[in-house]
Amino acid sequence: MLPGGIPTSGAGRIAATSDAQAVALWLGEYRASPNTQRAYRREAERLLLWLNERDMSLAELRRDHLDAFEAFLGDPMPKERWVGPTRARQDPRWRPFRGPLSPSSRRQSLVILQGLCAWLVEAGWLDHNPFRLMRDKRRRLDNRQTAIERYLERPLWEWLWQWLDQPPSLQASRRERFLWMRRRLVFGFAYLLAPRIGEMSGARMDDFTRLEGRWWWRVTGKGGKTARIPVPPDMMRLLAEWRTSLGLSPEPSPDEPTPLLRGLDGQRGVGDNHLYRLIRATFEQAASTLERQLGVDAGREVAQLRRATPHWLRHTALTHQAQAGVELRYLAETARHSRLDTTARYLHAEAEEWHRQQSRHGLAVHGKAGADAPGKQPV
């Protein structure tokens, strides 16, 4: 059960007797989206634990507390109490943080908690929403961006894929070859079909179906919405090689409700946490390799790889599709966005053209034909 004490506010419109129960009811509204529910639970739990340290309830949360809480998210102290590696929630060594949150992650946390408090006000559990008192609320809590920035630019992605695509040595063990093949499939799948991490871990073999000679990927995403995405030839090639390594036929059949991504036994599926760690570890290994190859010349790219998360792969996929000329309506279908303006954040063509035209405007260079001499008066 989440931490939380008895509220000081009046009777509510929900069957709860503690903050923990009230938050649990809010989380229940997201039961159809397990990944969203898990992310929201994490942020709510951090807030309740922080309040619990101060012997406070949600009803006592004031505007000035929000600044202190945001600072705490950026530097959770004492570190030994709050920060640690990923562990099962029941493990006594479990900690709420893997490390300090970045500015964008802190903003996302505040966005989620603003929604929590708004729901609790409507439920009668709280009598006010302190987030509404933030003067710079629009800057802090409007999580919409004018353009997607957390993605790998094409040259860096191409280097990463070449590195991933290099087969292990002939002396490599069977385990090493399996891990290489799986990692290659994970990154290829992420780049070619732009899935969310939960959609990747939940993918089954029979989600890939052929209709009238064309392959499609059937996916159930956020909100339980089911979509069908065209599967490009490169994905079918990766899938065929992966299946062959598992001792299966190259193409999946309609009666294979088995996991796409599998553990070392070749049978059990790979969960979200395992997949997250796999991708993050790969980014770190790639960063170290690039740093050894190019040193300080690749400082920016190395830093990007070390910051990258699994969701960067989705952003990278959609951004590169947009740059390749995929029409906005099809890009929105692949992304499974309900609003076109959400998808439009991946369109960088106008920014590139603006930059190109702006480059025509510059300073005169001495010695260049047509440049005015110093002191010469303009006509």
CSV table of C-alpha atoms in Angstrom, one decimal:
chain,number,residue,atom,x,y,z
A,1,MET,CA,0.0,0.0,0.0
A,2,LEU,CA,1.2,3.5,-0.7
A,3,PRO,CA,2.2,5.6,2.3
A,4,GLY,CA,-0.1,8.4,3.5
A,5,GLY,CA,-2.0,9.5,6.5
A,6,ILE,CA,-5.5,10.5,7.4
A,7,PRO,CA,-6.5,13.7,5.6
A,8,THR,CA,-7.5,16.9,7.3
A,9,SER,CA,-10.0,17.9,4.6
A,10,GLY,CA,-13.7,17.2,4.8
A,11,ALA,CA,-15.7,14.2,3.8
A,12,GLY,CA,-15.1,13.2,0.2
A,13,ARG,CA,-17.0,11.7,-2.6
A,14,ILE,CA,-14.8,8.6,-2.7
A,15,ALA,CA,-14.6,5.6,-0.4
A,16,ALA,CA,-11.2,6.4,1.1
A,17,THR,CA,-10.0,6.9,4.7
A,18,SER,CA,-6.3,7.8,3.9
A,19,ASP,CA,-4.3,9.6,1.3
A,20,ALA,CA,-3.0,6.2,0.2
A,21,GLN,CA,-6.5,4.9,-0.5
A,22,ALA,CA,-7.5,8.1,-2.3
A,23,VAL,CA,-4.4,7.9,-4.5
A,24,ALA,CA,-5.1,4.2,-5.2
A,25,LEU,CA,-8.6,5.1,-6.4
A,26,TRP,CA,-7.1,7.7,-8.7
A,27,LEU,CA,-4.7,5.2,-10.1
A,28,GLY,CA,-7.6,2.8,-10.7
A,29,GLU,CA,-8.8,5.2,-13.3
A,30,TYR,CA,-5.8,4.2,-15.4
A,31,ARG,CA,-6.3,0.4,-15.2
A,32,ALA,CA,-6.7,0.2,-19.0
A,33,SER,CA,-3.2,1.6,-19.5
A,34,PRO,CA,-0.8,-0.4,-17.2
A,35,ASN,CA,2.3,1.4,-18.3
A,36,THR,CA,0.7,4.8,-17.6
A,37,GLN,CA,-0.6,3.5,-14.3
A,38,ARG,CA,2.8,2.3,-13.3
A,39,ALA,CA,4.4,5.7,-14.2
A,40,TYR,CA,1.8,7.6,-12.3
A,41,ARG,CA,2.1,5.3,-9.2
A,42,ARG,CA,5.8,6.0,-9.1
A,43,GLU,CA,5.3,9.8,-9.0
A,44,ALA,CA,2.5,9.7,-6.5
A,45,GLU,CA,4.5,7.4,-4.3
A,46,ARG,CA,7.5,9.7,-4.3
A,47,LEU,CA,5.2,12.6,-3.2
A,48,LEU,CA,3.5,10.6,-0.5
A,49,LEU,CA,6.9,9.3,0.9
A,50,TRP,CA,8.2,12.9,0.9
A,51,LEU,CA,5.2,14.1,2.7
A,52,ASN,CA,5.4,11.2,5.2
A,53,GLU,CA,9.0,12.3,6.1
A,54,ARG,CA,7.5,15.6,7.1
A,55,ASP,CA,4.5,14.2,8.9
A,56,MET,CA,2.2,15.9,6.4
A,57,SER,CA,-0.9,14.9,4.5
A,58,LEU,CA,-1.9,15.8,1.0
A,59,ALA,CA,-4.4,18.3,2.4
A,60,GLU,CA,-1.5,20.2,4.0
A,61,LEU,CA,0.4,20.6,0.8
A,62,ARG,CA,1.0,24.4,0.1
A,63,ARG,CA,2.4,26.4,-2.7
A,64,ASP,CA,5.8,26.8,-1.0
A,65,HIS,CA,6.1,23.1,-0.5
A,66,LEU,CA,6.0,22.6,-4.3
A,67,ASP,CA,9.3,24.4,-4.8
A,68,ALA,CA,10.9,22.3,-2.0
A,69,PHE,CA,9.6,19.1,-3.5
A,70,GLU,CA,10.8,20.0,-7.0
A,71,ALA,CA,14.3,20.7,-5.6
A,72,PHE,CA,14.1,17.3,-3.9
A,73,LEU,CA,13.3,15.6,-7.2
A,74,GLY,CA,16.5,17.1,-8.6
A,75,ASP,CA,18.6,16.1,-5.6
A,76,PRO,CA,17.0,13.4,-3.4
A,77,MET,CA,18.9,13.4,-0.1
A,78,PRO,CA,20.0,11.6,1.9
A,79,LYS,CA,21.1,9.6,-1.1
A,80,GLU,CA,21.4,6.3,0.8
A,81,ARG,CA,17.7,6.6,1.8
A,82,TRP,CA,16.3,7.6,-1.5
A,83,VAL,CA,18.5,6.5,-4.4
A,84,GLY,CA,19.5,3.0,-5.5
A,85,PRO,CA,19.5,0.5,-8.4
A,86,THR,CA,16.3,-1.1,-9.7
A,87,ARG,CA,14.9,-3.7,-7.3
A,88,ALA,CA,11.6,-5.4,-6.6
A,89,ARG,CA,9.2,-3.2,-4.6
A,90,GLN,CA,9.1,-5.7,-1.8
A,91,ASP,CA,12.9,-5.8,-1.5
A,92,PRO,CA,14.1,-3.9,1.6
A,93,ARG,CA,16.9,-2.4,-0.5
A,94,TRP,CA,14.3,-0.8,-2.9
A,95,ARG,CA,14.6,3.0,-3.3
A,96,PRO,CA,12.2,5.4,-5.0
A,97,PHE,CA,14.9,6.9,-7.3
A,98,ARG,CA,17.6,5.6,-9.6
A,99,GLY,CA,19.2,9.0,-9.5
A,100,PRO,CA,18.3,12.7,-9.6
A,101,LEU,CA,15.6,13.7,-12.1
A,102,SER,CA,16.4,15.8,-15.1
A,103,PRO,CA,14.5,19.1,-15.6
A,104,SER,CA,12.2,17.5,-18.2
A,105,SER,CA,11.6,14.5,-15.8
A,106,ARG,CA,10.8,16.9,-12.9
A,107,ARG,CA,8.4,18.8,-15.2
A,108,GLN,CA,6.7,15.6,-16.1
A,109,SER,CA,6.4,14.6,-12.4
A,110,LEU,CA,4.7,17.9,-11.6
A,111,VAL,CA,2.4,17.5,-14.6
A,112,ILE,CA,1.3,14.1,-13.3
A,113,LEU,CA,0.9,15.3,-9.7
A,114,GLN,CA,-1.1,18.4,-10.8
A,115,GLY,CA,-3.6,15.9,-12.4
A,116,LEU,CA,-3.7,13.9,-9.2
A,117,CYS,CA,-4.5,16.9,-7.1
A,118,ALA,CA,-7.1,18.1,-9.6
A,119,TRP,CA,-8.8,14.7,-9.5
A,120,LEU,CA,-8.7,14.7,-5.7
A,121,VAL,CA,-10.3,18.2,-5.6
A,122,GLU,CA,-13.2,16.9,-7.8
A,123,ALA,CA,-13.5,13.9,-5.6
A,124,GLY,CA,-13.9,16.2,-2.5
A,125,TRP,CA,-10.8,14.7,-0.9
A,126,LEU,CA,-8.9,18.0,-1.2
A,127,ASP,CA,-10.3,21.5,-0.9
A,128,HIS,CA,-7.6,23.1,-3.2
A,129,ASN,CA,-5.0,22.3,-5.8
A,130,PRO,CA,-1.7,24.1,-4.9
A,131,PHE,CA,-0.4,23.7,-8.4
A,132,ARG,CA,-2.9,26.3,-9.6
A,133,LEU,CA,-1.1,28.9,-7.5
A,134,MET,CA,2.2,28.6,-9.4
A,135,ARG,CA,2.7,31.8,-11.2
A,136,ASP,CA,5.0,30.2,-13.8
A,137,LYS,CA,2.6,27.3,-14.1
A,138,ARG,CA,2.5,27.4,-17.9
A,139,ARG,CA,6.3,27.1,-18.2
A,140,ARG,CA,6.5,24.4,-15.5
A,141,LEU,CA,3.4,22.4,-16.1
A,142,ASP,CA,2.7,22.7,-19.8
A,143,ASN,CA,4.6,19.6,-20.9
A,144,ARG,CA,3.9,20.2,-24.6
A,145,GLN,CA,7.0,20.9,-26.6
A,146,THR,CA,7.2,22.9,-29.9
A,147,ALA,CA,9.5,20.2,-31.3
A,148,ILE,CA,10.9,16.8,-30.2
A,149,GLU,CA,14.5,17.1,-29.1
A,150,ARG,CA,15.2,13.8,-27.4
A,151,TYR,CA,16.2,11.8,-30.4
A,152,LEU,CA,19.4,10.7,-32.2
A,153,GLU,CA,20.3,12.6,-35.3
A,154,ARG,CA,20.7,10.5,-38.4
A,155,PRO,CA,24.5,10.3,-38.5
A,156,LEU,CA,24.6,9.2,-34.8
A,157,TRP,CA,21.8,6.6,-35.4
A,158,GLU,CA,23.6,5.3,-38.5
A,159,TRP,CA,26.8,4.9,-36.5
A,160,LEU,CA,24.9,3.1,-33.7
A,161,TRP,CA,23.2,0.7,-36.0
A,162,GLN,CA,26.5,-0.2,-37.8
A,163,TRP,CA,27.9,-0.9,-34.3
A,164,LEU,CA,24.9,-3.0,-33.3
A,165,ASP,CA,24.9,-4.9,-36.6
A,166,GLN,CA,28.5,-6.1,-36.3
A,167,PRO,CA,28.3,-9.9,-35.6
A,168,PRO,CA,30.2,-11.3,-32.7
A,169,SER,CA,33.5,-13.1,-33.4
A,170,LEU,CA,33.6,-16.7,-34.6
A,171,GLN,CA,34.8,-17.7,-31.1
A,172,ALA,CA,31.7,-16.2,-29.4
A,173,SER,CA,29.6,-18.5,-27.3
A,174,ARG,CA,26.1,-19.5,-28.1
A,175,ARG,CA,24.9,-17.2,-25.3
A,176,GLU,CA,26.8,-14.3,-26.7
A,177,ARG,CA,25.4,-14.8,-30.2
A,178,PHE,CA,21.8,-15.0,-28.7
A,179,LEU,CA,22.3,-11.8,-26.8
A,180,TRP,CA,23.7,-10.1,-29.9
A,181,MET,CA,20.8,-11.3,-32.1
A,182,ARG,CA,18.2,-10.2,-29.5
A,183,ARG,CA,19.7,-6.8,-28.9
A,184,ARG,CA,19.8,-6.2,-32.7
A,185,LEU,CA,16.2,-7.1,-33.0
A,186,VAL,CA,15.2,-4.8,-30.1
A,187,PHE,CA,16.8,-1.8,-31.6
A,188,GLY,CA,15.7,-2.6,-35.2
A,189,PHE,CA,12.1,-3.1,-33.9
A,190,ALA,CA,12.2,0.2,-32.0
A,191,TYR,CA,13.5,2.1,-35.0
A,192,LEU,CA,11.4,0.6,-37.7
A,193,LEU,CA,8.0,0.5,-36.0
A,194,ALA,CA,8.3,3.1,-33.2
A,195,PRO,CA,6.7,1.1,-30.4
A,196,ARG,CA,6.5,2.1,-26.8
A,197,ILE,CA,8.6,-0.1,-24.4
A,198,GLY,CA,5.5,-1.9,-23.1
A,199,GLU,CA,4.4,-2.6,-26.6
A,200,MET,CA,7.7,-4.2,-27.4
A,201,SER,CA,7.8,-6.3,-24.3
A,202,GLY,CA,4.2,-7.4,-24.9
A,203,ALA,CA,4.6,-8.2,-28.6
A,204,ARG,CA,3.7,-11.7,-29.7
A,205,MET,CA,4.7,-13.7,-32.7
A,206,ASP,CA,1.1,-13.8,-34.1
A,207,ASP,CA,0.9,-10.0,-33.8
A,208,PHE,CA,2.7,-10.1,-37.2
A,209,THR,CA,0.1,-11.0,-39.8
A,210,ARG,CA,0.1,-11.1,-43.6
A,211,LEU,CA,-2.9,-9.6,-45.5
A,212,GLU,CA,-3.0,-9.7,-49.3
A,213,GLY,CA,0.7,-10.2,-49.5
A,214,ARG,CA,1.6,-7.4,-47.1
A,215,TRP,CA,2.8,-7.8,-43.5
A,216,TRP,CA,1.3,-5.8,-40.6
A,217,TRP,CA,2.0,-5.5,-36.9
A,218,ARG,CA,-1.1,-5.5,-34.7
A,219,VAL,CA,-0.5,-3.6,-31.5
A,220,THR,CA,-2.7,-2.6,-28.5
A,221,GLY,CA,-1.3,0.7,-27.1
A,222,LYS,CA,-2.3,3.4,-24.7
A,223,GLY,CA,-5.9,3.3,-23.6
A,224,GLY,CA,-6.4,-0.2,-24.9
A,225,LYS,CA,-6.5,1.1,-28.5
A,226,THR,CA,-5.6,-1.5,-31.2
A,227,ALA,CA,-3.9,-0.4,-34.4
A,228,ARG,CA,-2.3,-2.1,-37.4
A,229,ILE,CA,1.1,-0.8,-38.6
A,230,PRO,CA,2.8,-1.7,-41.9
A,231,VAL,CA,5.9,-3.8,-41.4
A,232,PRO,CA,8.8,-2.7,-43.7
A,233,PRO,CA,11.0,-5.4,-45.3
A,234,ASP,CA,13.9,-4.7,-43.0
A,235,MET,CA,11.8,-5.6,-40.0
A,236,MET,CA,10.7,-8.9,-41.6
A,237,ARG,CA,14.3,-9.7,-42.3
A,238,LEU,CA,15.3,-9.1,-38.7
A,239,LEU,CA,12.3,-11.1,-37.6
A,240,ALA,CA,13.2,-14.0,-39.9
A,241,GLU,CA,16.8,-14.1,-38.6
A,242,TRP,CA,15.6,-14.0,-35.0
A,243,ARG,CA,13.1,-16.8,-35.5
A,244,THR,CA,15.6,-18.9,-37.2
A,245,SER,CA,18.0,-18.5,-34.3
A,246,LEU,CA,15.1,-19.8,-32.1
A,247,GLY,CA,14.7,-22.9,-34.3
A,248,LEU,CA,11.4,-21.6,-35.8
A,249,SER,CA,10.3,-21.1,-39.4
A,250,PRO,CA,11.3,-17.7,-40.8
A,251,GLU,CA,7.8,-16.3,-40.9
A,252,PRO,CA,5.3,-16.3,-38.0
A,253,SER,CA,2.0,-18.1,-38.3
A,254,PRO,CA,-1.5,-16.9,-37.1
A,255,ASP,CA,-1.5,-19.5,-34.2
A,256,GLU,CA,1.7,-18.4,-32.4
A,257,PRO,CA,0.6,-16.5,-29.3
A,258,THR,CA,4.2,-16.7,-27.9
A,259,PRO,CA,6.5,-13.8,-26.9
A,260,LEU,CA,8.5,-12.1,-29.6
A,261,LEU,CA,11.3,-11.1,-27.3
A,262,ARG,CA,12.6,-13.9,-25.1
A,263,GLY,CA,14.9,-14.8,-22.3
A,264,LEU,CA,18.0,-17.0,-22.5
A,265,ASP,CA,15.8,-20.1,-22.3
A,266,GLY,CA,14.3,-19.1,-25.7
A,267,GLN,CA,10.8,-19.4,-24.2
A,268,ARG,CA,9.8,-16.9,-21.5
A,269,GLY,CA,9.1,-13.3,-22.4
A,270,VAL,CA,11.2,-10.3,-21.5
A,271,GLY,CA,9.5,-7.8,-19.1
A,272,ASP,CA,9.5,-4.0,-19.3
A,273,ASN,CA,12.2,-3.5,-16.6
A,274,HIS,CA,14.5,-6.1,-18.2
A,275,LEU,CA,14.0,-4.4,-21.6
A,276,TYR,CA,14.6,-1.0,-20.1
A,277,ARG,CA,17.9,-2.1,-18.6
A,278,LEU,CA,19.0,-3.8,-21.8
A,279,ILE,CA,18.5,-0.7,-23.9
A,280,ARG,CA,20.1,1.6,-21.3
A,281,ALA,CA,23.1,-0.7,-21.0
A,282,THR,CA,23.4,-0.8,-24.7
A,283,PHE,CA,23.4,3.0,-25.0
A,284,GLU,CA,26.1,3.1,-22.3
A,285,GLN,CA,28.3,0.5,-24.1
A,286,ALA,CA,27.9,2.4,-27.4
A,287,ALA,CA,28.9,5.7,-25.7
A,288,SER,CA,32.0,4.1,-24.3
A,289,THR,CA,32.9,2.6,-27.7
A,290,LEU,CA,32.4,5.9,-29.5
A,291,GLU,CA,34.4,7.7,-26.9
A,292,ARG,CA,37.3,5.3,-27.4
A,293,GLN,CA,37.1,5.7,-31.2
A,294,LEU,CA,36.9,9.4,-31.5
A,295,GLY,CA,37.7,10.9,-28.1
A,296,VAL,CA,36.8,14.5,-27.5
A,297,ASP,CA,35.7,15.0,-31.1
A,298,ALA,CA,32.6,13.0,-30.3
A,299,GLY,CA,31.9,14.6,-26.9
A,300,ARG,CA,28.4,15.8,-27.8
A,301,GLU,CA,27.3,12.4,-29.3
A,302,VAL,CA,28.8,10.5,-26.4
A,303,ALA,CA,26.8,12.6,-24.0
A,304,GLN,CA,23.6,12.1,-26.0
A,305,LEU,CA,24.0,8.3,-25.9
A,306,ARG,CA,24.6,8.4,-22.2
A,307,ARG,CA,21.4,10.4,-21.7
A,308,ALA,CA,19.3,8.4,-24.1
A,309,THR,CA,16.4,6.3,-22.8
A,310,PRO,CA,14.3,3.7,-24.5
A,311,HIS,CA,11.7,6.4,-25.5
A,312,TRP,CA,14.4,8.2,-27.4
A,313,LEU,CA,14.2,5.3,-29.9
A,314,ARG,CA,10.6,6.0,-30.6
A,315,HIS,CA,11.3,9.7,-31.0
A,316,THR,CA,14.2,8.8,-33.3
A,317,ALA,CA,12.1,6.5,-35.4
A,318,LEU,CA,9.3,9.0,-35.9
A,319,THR,CA,11.6,11.9,-36.5
A,320,HIS,CA,13.5,10.0,-39.2
A,321,GLN,CA,10.3,8.9,-40.8
A,322,ALA,CA,9.2,12.5,-41.0
A,323,GLN,CA,12.6,13.5,-42.5
A,324,ALA,CA,12.3,10.7,-45.0
A,325,GLY,CA,9.1,12.3,-46.3
A,326,VAL,CA,6.4,10.1,-44.7
A,327,GLU,CA,3.2,12.1,-44.8
A,328,LEU,CA,1.8,13.5,-41.6
A,329,ARG,CA,-1.4,11.4,-41.7
A,330,TYR,CA,0.6,8.2,-42.0
A,331,LEU,CA,3.1,9.3,-39.4
A,332,ALA,CA,0.2,9.9,-37.0
A,333,GLU,CA,-1.1,6.4,-37.6
A,334,THR,CA,2.3,4.9,-36.9
A,335,ALA,CA,2.7,6.9,-33.8
A,336,ARG,CA,-1.0,6.2,-32.8
A,337,HIS,CA,-1.5,9.9,-31.8
A,338,SER,CA,-5.1,11.1,-31.4
A,339,ARG,CA,-4.0,14.7,-32.4
A,340,LEU,CA,-2.1,15.7,-35.5
A,341,ASP,CA,-0.4,18.6,-33.6
A,342,THR,CA,1.3,15.9,-31.4
A,343,THR,CA,2.7,14.2,-34.4
A,344,ALA,CA,3.7,17.5,-36.0
A,345,ARG,CA,6.4,18.0,-33.3
A,346,TYR,CA,8.4,15.5,-35.2
A,347,LEU,CA,8.5,17.6,-38.3
A,348,HIS,CA,11.8,19.5,-38.5
A,349,ALA,CA,11.8,20.4,-42.2
A,350,GLU,CA,10.5,23.9,-41.7
A,351,ALA,CA,13.2,24.6,-39.1
A,352,GLU,CA,15.9,23.3,-41.5
A,353,GLU,CA,14.6,25.5,-44.3
A,354,TRP,CA,14.4,28.5,-42.0
A,355,HIS,CA,18.0,27.9,-40.9
A,356,ARG,CA,19.2,27.5,-44.5
A,357,GLN,CA,17.6,30.8,-45.6
A,358,GLN,CA,18.8,32.6,-42.5
A,359,SER,CA,22.4,31.6,-43.3
A,360,ARG,CA,22.2,33.9,-46.4
A,361,HIS,CA,22.3,36.8,-43.9
A,362,GLY,CA,25.8,37.3,-42.6
A,363,LEU,CA,28.7,39.7,-41.9
A,364,ALA,CA,30.9,41.2,-44.6
A,365,VAL,CA,34.3,39.4,-44.8
A,366,HIS,CA,37.4,41.5,-45.5
A,367,GLY,CA,39.0,40.7,-48.8
A,368,LYS,CA,35.9,39.2,-50.2
A,369,ALA,CA,34.7,40.5,-53.6
A,370,GLY,CA,32.1,43.1,-53.1
A,371,ALA,CA,32.8,43.8,-49.5
A,372,ASP,CA,33.0,47.4,-48.5
A,373,ALA,CA,36.4,48.7,-47.3
A,374,PRO,CA,36.6,49.9,-43.7
A,375,GLY,CA,35.3,53.4,-43.3
A,376,LYS,CA,33.5,53.5,-46.7
A,377,GLN,CA,30.1,55.0,-46.4
A,378,PRO,CA,27.1,53.0,-47.6
A,379,VAL,CA,25.4,54.4,-50.7
